PDB file of C-alpha atoms in Angstrom:
ATOM      1  CA  UNK A   1      85.794  69.390  78.644  1.00  0.00           C
ATOM      2  CA  UNK A   2      84.668  70.056  82.189  1.00  0.00           C
ATOM      3  CA  UNK A   3      88.295  70.643  83.252  1.00  0.00           C
ATOM      4  CA  UNK A   4      88.935  73.216  80.515  1.00  0.00           C
ATOM      5  CA  UNK A   5      85.747  75.144  81.361  1.00  0.00           C
ATOM      6  CA  UNK A   6      86.783  75.110  85.044  1.00  0.00           C
ATOM      7  CA  UNK A   7      90.194  76.579  84.109  1.00  0.00           C
ATOM      8  CA  UNK A   8      88.506  79.238  82.002  1.00  0.00           C
ATOM      9  CA  UNK A   9      86.173  80.147  84.881  1.00  0.00           C
ATOM     10  CA  UNK A  10      89.120  80.325  87.290  1.00  0.00           C
ATOM     11  CA  UNK A  11      91.044  82.502  84.836  1.00  0.00           C
ATOM     12  CA  UNK A  12      88.054  84.856  84.480  1.00  0.00           C
ATOM     13  CA  UNK A  13      87.693  85.013  88.274  1.00  0.00           C
ATOM     14  CA  UNK A  14      91.371  85.898  88.731  1.00  0.00           C
ATOM     15  CA  UNK A  15      91.106  88.587  86.048  1.00  0.00           C
ATOM     16  CA  UNK A  16      88.019  90.079  87.696  1.00  0.00           C
ATOM     17  CA  UNK A  17      89.637  90.099  91.152  1.00  0.00           C
ATOM     18  CA  UNK A  18      92.756  91.700  89.690  1.00  0.00           C
ATOM     19  CA  UNK A  19      90.680  94.312  87.848  1.00  0.00           C
ATOM     20  CA  UNK A  20      88.708  95.191  90.981  1.00  0.00           C
ATOM     21  CA  UNK A  21      91.901  95.519  93.024  1.00  0.00           C
ATOM     22  CA  UNK A  22      93.520  97.576  90.256  1.00  0.00           C
ATOM     23  CA  UNK A  23      90.633  99.993  89.719  1.00  0.00           C
ATOM     24  CA  UNK A  24      89.621 100.392  93.367  1.00  0.00           C
ATOM     25  CA  UNK A  25      93.221 100.536  94.594  1.00  0.00           C
ATOM     26  CA  UNK A  26      92.162  98.516  97.646  1.00  0.00           C
ATOM     27  CA  UNK A  27      95.716  97.196  97.640  1.00  0.00           C
ATOM     28  CA  UNK A  28      98.797  98.872  96.143  1.00  0.00           C
ATOM     29  CA  UNK A  29      99.051  98.509  92.355  1.00  0.00           C
ATOM     30  CA  UNK A  30     102.192  96.388  92.645  1.00  0.00           C
ATOM     31  CA  UNK A  31     100.352  93.905  94.847  1.00  0.00           C
ATOM     32  CA  UNK A  32      97.348  93.903  92.516  1.00  0.00           C
ATOM     33  CA  UNK A  33      99.634  93.103  89.596  1.00  0.00           C
ATOM     34  CA  UNK A  34     100.975  90.061  91.461  1.00  0.00           C
ATOM     35  CA  UNK A  35      97.531  88.543  92.142  1.00  0.00           C
ATOM     36  CA  UNK A  36      97.634  86.368  88.975  1.00  0.00           C
ATOM     37  CA  UNK A  37     101.123  85.155  89.893  1.00  0.00           C
ATOM     38  CA  UNK A  38      99.710  83.649  93.080  1.00  0.00           C
ATOM     39  CA  UNK A  39      96.203  82.625  92.029  1.00  0.00           C
ATOM     40  CA  UNK A  40      96.896  81.003  88.630  1.00  0.00           C
ATOM     41  CA  UNK A  41      99.077  78.252  90.133  1.00  0.00           C
ATOM     42  CA  UNK A  42      96.719  77.944  93.125  1.00  0.00           C
ATOM     43  CA  UNK A  43      93.712  77.313  90.878  1.00  0.00           C
ATOM     44  CA  UNK A  44      95.665  75.157  88.441  1.00  0.00           C
ATOM     45  CA  UNK A  45      95.240  77.513  85.480  1.00  0.00           C
ATOM     46  CA  UNK A  46      98.987  77.661  84.769  1.00  0.00           C
ATOM     47  CA  UNK A  47     102.099  76.191  86.350  1.00  0.00           C
ATOM     48  CA  UNK A  48     104.239  78.446  88.509  1.00  0.00           C
ATOM     49  CA  UNK A  49     107.111  78.300  86.029  1.00  0.00           C
ATOM     50  CA  UNK A  50     104.855  79.483  83.188  1.00  0.00           C
ATOM     51  CA  UNK A  51     103.503  82.401  85.220  1.00  0.00           C
ATOM     52  CA  UNK A  52     106.967  83.378  86.468  1.00  0.00           C
ATOM     53  CA  UNK A  53     108.312  83.336  82.913  1.00  0.00           C
ATOM     54  CA  UNK A  54     105.739  85.985  81.966  1.00  0.00           C
ATOM     55  CA  UNK A  55     106.579  88.204  84.933  1.00  0.00           C
ATOM     56  CA  UNK A  56     110.356  87.972  84.667  1.00  0.00           C
ATOM     57  CA  UNK A  57     111.265  88.755  81.090  1.00  0.00           C
ATOM     58  CA  UNK A  58     114.880  89.659  80.358  1.00  0.00           C
ATOM     59  CA  UNK A  59     114.053  93.260  79.496  1.00  0.00           C
ATOM     60  CA  UNK A  60     112.027  93.700  82.685  1.00  0.00           C
ATOM     61  CA  UNK A  61     114.914  92.535  84.833  1.00  0.00           C
ATOM     62  CA  UNK A  62     117.333  94.733  82.893  1.00  0.00           C
ATOM     63  CA  UNK A  63     115.096  97.765  83.372  1.00  0.00           C
ATOM     64  CA  UNK A  64     114.695  97.064  87.101  1.00  0.00           C
ATOM     65  CA  UNK A  65     118.454  96.726  87.464  1.00  0.00           C
ATOM     66  CA  UNK A  66     119.161  99.972  85.649  1.00  0.00           C
ATOM     67  CA  UNK A  67     116.551 101.864  87.666  1.00  0.00           C
ATOM     68  CA  UNK A  68     118.182 100.529  90.849  1.00  0.00           C
ATOM     69  CA  UNK A  69     121.541 101.652  89.469  1.00  0.00           C
ATOM     70  CA  UNK A  70     120.138 105.105  88.692  1.00  0.00           C
ATOM     71  CA  UNK A  71     118.719 105.330  92.227  1.00  0.00           C
ATOM     72  CA  UNK A  72     122.082 104.410  93.718  1.00  0.00           C
ATOM     73  CA  UNK A  73     123.825 106.969  91.499  1.00  0.00           C
ATOM     74  CA  UNK A  74     121.429 109.575  92.850  1.00  0.00           C
ATOM     75  CA  UNK A  75     121.856 108.441  96.475  1.00  0.00           C
ATOM     76  CA  UNK A  76     125.642 108.771  96.384  1.00  0.00           C
ATOM     77  CA  UNK A  77     125.524 112.081  94.422  1.00  0.00           C
ATOM     78  CA  UNK A  78     127.485 110.612  91.532  1.00  0.00           C
ATOM     79  CA  UNK A  79     125.096 112.372  89.157  1.00  0.00           C
ATOM     80  CA  UNK A  80     126.217 115.737  90.572  1.00  0.00           C
ATOM     81  CA  UNK A  81     129.853 114.838  90.048  1.00  0.00           C
ATOM     82  CA  UNK A  82     129.182 113.740  86.475  1.00  0.00           C
ATOM     83  CA  UNK A  83     127.143 116.898  85.841  1.00  0.00           C
ATOM     84  CA  UNK A  84     129.843 119.190  87.230  1.00  0.00           C
ATOM     85  CA  UNK A  85     132.536 117.421  85.219  1.00  0.00           C
ATOM     86  CA  UNK A  86     130.404 117.742  82.081  1.00  0.00           C
ATOM     87  CA  UNK A  87     129.873 121.479  82.674  1.00  0.00           C
ATOM     88  CA  UNK A  88     133.594 121.916  83.308  1.00  0.00           C
ATOM     89  CA  UNK A  89     134.495 120.116  80.072  1.00  0.00           C
ATOM     90  CA  UNK A  90     131.707 121.374  77.805  1.00  0.00           C
ATOM     91  CA  UNK A  91     131.148 124.808  79.298  1.00  0.00           C
ATOM     92  CA  UNK A  92     127.853 126.520  79.999  1.00  0.00           C
ATOM     93  CA  UNK A  93     126.916 127.299  76.403  1.00  0.00           C
ATOM     94  CA  UNK A  94     123.641 125.578  75.479  1.00  0.00           C
ATOM     95  CA  UNK A  95     125.065 123.992  72.336  1.00  0.00           C
ATOM     96  CA  UNK A  96     128.037 122.531  74.184  1.00  0.00           C
ATOM     97  CA  UNK A  97     125.790 121.237  76.976  1.00  0.00           C
ATOM     98  CA  UNK A  98     123.579 119.495  74.431  1.00  0.00           C
ATOM     99  CA  UNK A  99     126.695 117.975  72.874  1.00  0.00           C
ATOM    100  CA  UNK A 100     127.833 116.787  76.313  1.00  0.00           C
ATOM    101  CA  UNK A 101     124.459 115.166  76.984  1.00  0.00           C
ATOM    102  CA  UNK A 102     124.490 113.576  73.555  1.00  0.00           C
ATOM    103  CA  UNK A 103     127.922 112.071  74.179  1.00  0.00           C
ATOM    104  CA  UNK A 104     126.873 110.714  77.595  1.00  0.00           C
ATOM    105  CA  UNK A 105     123.652 109.306  76.163  1.00  0.00           C
ATOM    106  CA  UNK A 106     125.404 107.716  73.180  1.00  0.00           C
ATOM    107  CA  UNK A 107     127.937 106.103  75.485  1.00  0.00           C
ATOM    108  CA  UNK A 108     125.235 104.674  77.777  1.00  0.00           C
ATOM    109  CA  UNK A 109     122.885 103.578  75.005  1.00  0.00           C
ATOM    110  CA  UNK A 110     125.581 101.427  73.445  1.00  0.00           C
ATOM    111  CA  UNK A 111     124.947  98.920  76.229  1.00  0.00           C
ATOM    112  CA  UNK A 112     121.517  99.822  77.624  1.00  0.00           C
ATOM    113  CA  UNK A 113     118.011 100.197  76.270  1.00  0.00           C
ATOM    114  CA  UNK A 114     116.625 103.661  75.538  1.00  0.00           C
ATOM    115  CA  UNK A 115     114.398 103.630  78.610  1.00  0.00           C
ATOM    116  CA  UNK A 116     117.280 102.590  80.835  1.00  0.00           C
ATOM    117  CA  UNK A 117     119.513 105.271  79.373  1.00  0.00           C
ATOM    118  CA  UNK A 118     116.857 107.899  80.029  1.00  0.00           C
ATOM    119  CA  UNK A 119     116.500 106.700  83.620  1.00  0.00           C
ATOM    120  CA  UNK A 120     120.225 107.195  84.126  1.00  0.00           C
ATOM    121  CA  UNK A 121     120.609 110.520  82.280  1.00  0.00           C
ATOM    122  CA  UNK A 122     117.660 112.310  83.928  1.00  0.00           C
ATOM    123  CA  UNK A 123     119.352 112.766  87.339  1.00  0.00           C
ATOM    124  CA  UNK A 124     122.448 114.072  85.541  1.00  0.00           C
ATOM    125  CA  UNK A 125     120.352 116.565  83.555  1.00  0.00           C
ATOM    126  CA  UNK A 126     118.597 117.733  86.711  1.00  0.00           C
ATOM    127  CA  UNK A 127     121.930 118.219  88.473  1.00  0.00           C
ATOM    128  CA  UNK A 128     123.296 120.245  85.545  1.00  0.00           C
ATOM    129  CA  UNK A 129     120.232 122.492  85.546  1.00  0.00           C
ATOM    130  CA  UNK A 130     120.425 122.985  89.308  1.00  0.00           C
ATOM    131  CA  UNK A 131     124.108 123.846  89.082  1.00  0.00           C
ATOM    132  CA  UNK A 132     123.530 126.334  86.264  1.00  0.00           C
ATOM    133  CA  UNK A 133     120.725 128.028  88.167  1.00  0.00           C
ATOM    134  CA  UNK A 134     122.726 128.104  91.418  1.00  0.00           C
ATOM    135  CA  UNK A 135     125.760 129.649  89.755  1.00  0.00           C
ATOM    136  CA  UNK A 136     123.629 132.108  87.797  1.00  0.00           C
ATOM    137  CA  UNK A 137     125.031 131.005  84.435  1.00  0.00           C
ATOM    138  CA  UNK A 138     121.556 130.315  83.072  1.00  0.00           C
ATOM    139  CA  UNK A 139     120.430 133.870  83.856  1.00  0.00           C
ATOM    140  CA  UNK A 140     123.619 135.500  82.582  1.00  0.00           C
ATOM    141  CA  UNK A 141     123.303 133.713  79.227  1.00  0.00           C
ATOM    142  CA  UNK A 142     119.715 134.925  78.906  1.00  0.00           C
ATOM    143  CA  UNK A 143     120.712 138.473  79.881  1.00  0.00           C
ATOM    144  CA  UNK A 144     123.561 138.585  77.365  1.00  0.00           C
ATOM    145  CA  UNK A 145     121.165 137.622  74.560  1.00  0.00           C
ATOM    146  CA  UNK A 146     118.562 140.240  75.459  1.00  0.00           C
ATOM    147  CA  UNK A 147     121.036 142.954  76.418  1.00  0.00           C
ATOM    148  CA  UNK A 148     119.377 143.527  79.794  1.00  0.00           C
ATOM    149  CA  UNK A 149     121.396 144.219  82.883  1.00  0.00           C
ATOM    150  CA  UNK A 150     121.428 141.422  85.417  1.00  0.00           C
ATOM    151  CA  UNK A 151     118.762 141.847  88.065  1.00  0.00           C
ATOM    152  CA  UNK A 152     118.819 140.907  91.716  1.00  0.00           C
ATOM    153  CA  UNK A 153     117.632 137.364  92.458  1.00  0.00           C
ATOM    154  CA  UNK A 154     114.277 137.609  94.189  1.00  0.00           C
ATOM    155  CA  UNK A 155     114.349 133.988  95.331  1.00  0.00           C
ATOM    156  CA  UNK A 156     112.388 132.650  92.383  1.00  0.00           C
ATOM    157  CA  UNK A 157     115.001 130.037  91.561  1.00  0.00           C
ATOM    158  CA  UNK A 158     114.833 128.683  95.102  1.00  0.00           C
ATOM    159  CA  UNK A 159     111.091 128.321  94.650  1.00  0.00           C
ATOM    160  CA  UNK A 160     111.505 126.402  91.408  1.00  0.00           C
ATOM    161  CA  UNK A 161     114.463 124.360  92.604  1.00  0.00           C
ATOM    162  CA  UNK A 162     114.183 123.884  96.366  1.00  0.00           C
ATOM    163  CA  UNK A 163     117.393 121.818  96.635  1.00  0.00           C
ATOM    164  CA  UNK A 164     120.339 123.654  98.061  1.00  0.00           C
ATOM    165  CA  UNK A 165     123.195 124.468  95.746  1.00  0.00           C
ATOM    166  CA  UNK A 166     126.400 122.555  96.336  1.00  0.00           C
TER     167      UNK A 166
END
């Protein structure tokens, strides 16, 4: 009985230390989240294998892998290539762009979770929007609907999208 109350006290201590670190942000949140992974085995509350099993679920590892994949896609500008190819195939009409995104998302979500698919499609969507703004297709579609003549660009799109057009 004494051993179980000691484990409960140790568990409460670890939770309080983690909560203080989390709320005060004395250490980065990632480090604060790992405090139980180190202190539970140290205090004998849980075995290392039991703690590690809670931290490394299959879905967590899958999500981390897909986010790393999305970051590498963005680093090597593959998202811009995919976005340009999609605009070339689908055209700049809003309905066709939505159809293009739907097809890409359906294809990715056949094998990935919804969150992972979103992490991969967001850089592609941003690249498509940047390309449409840089080429002026977004403004010309709006002007053709309202019947206004196209106006000179006052630099507003460079304020909203500071990345240079490729």
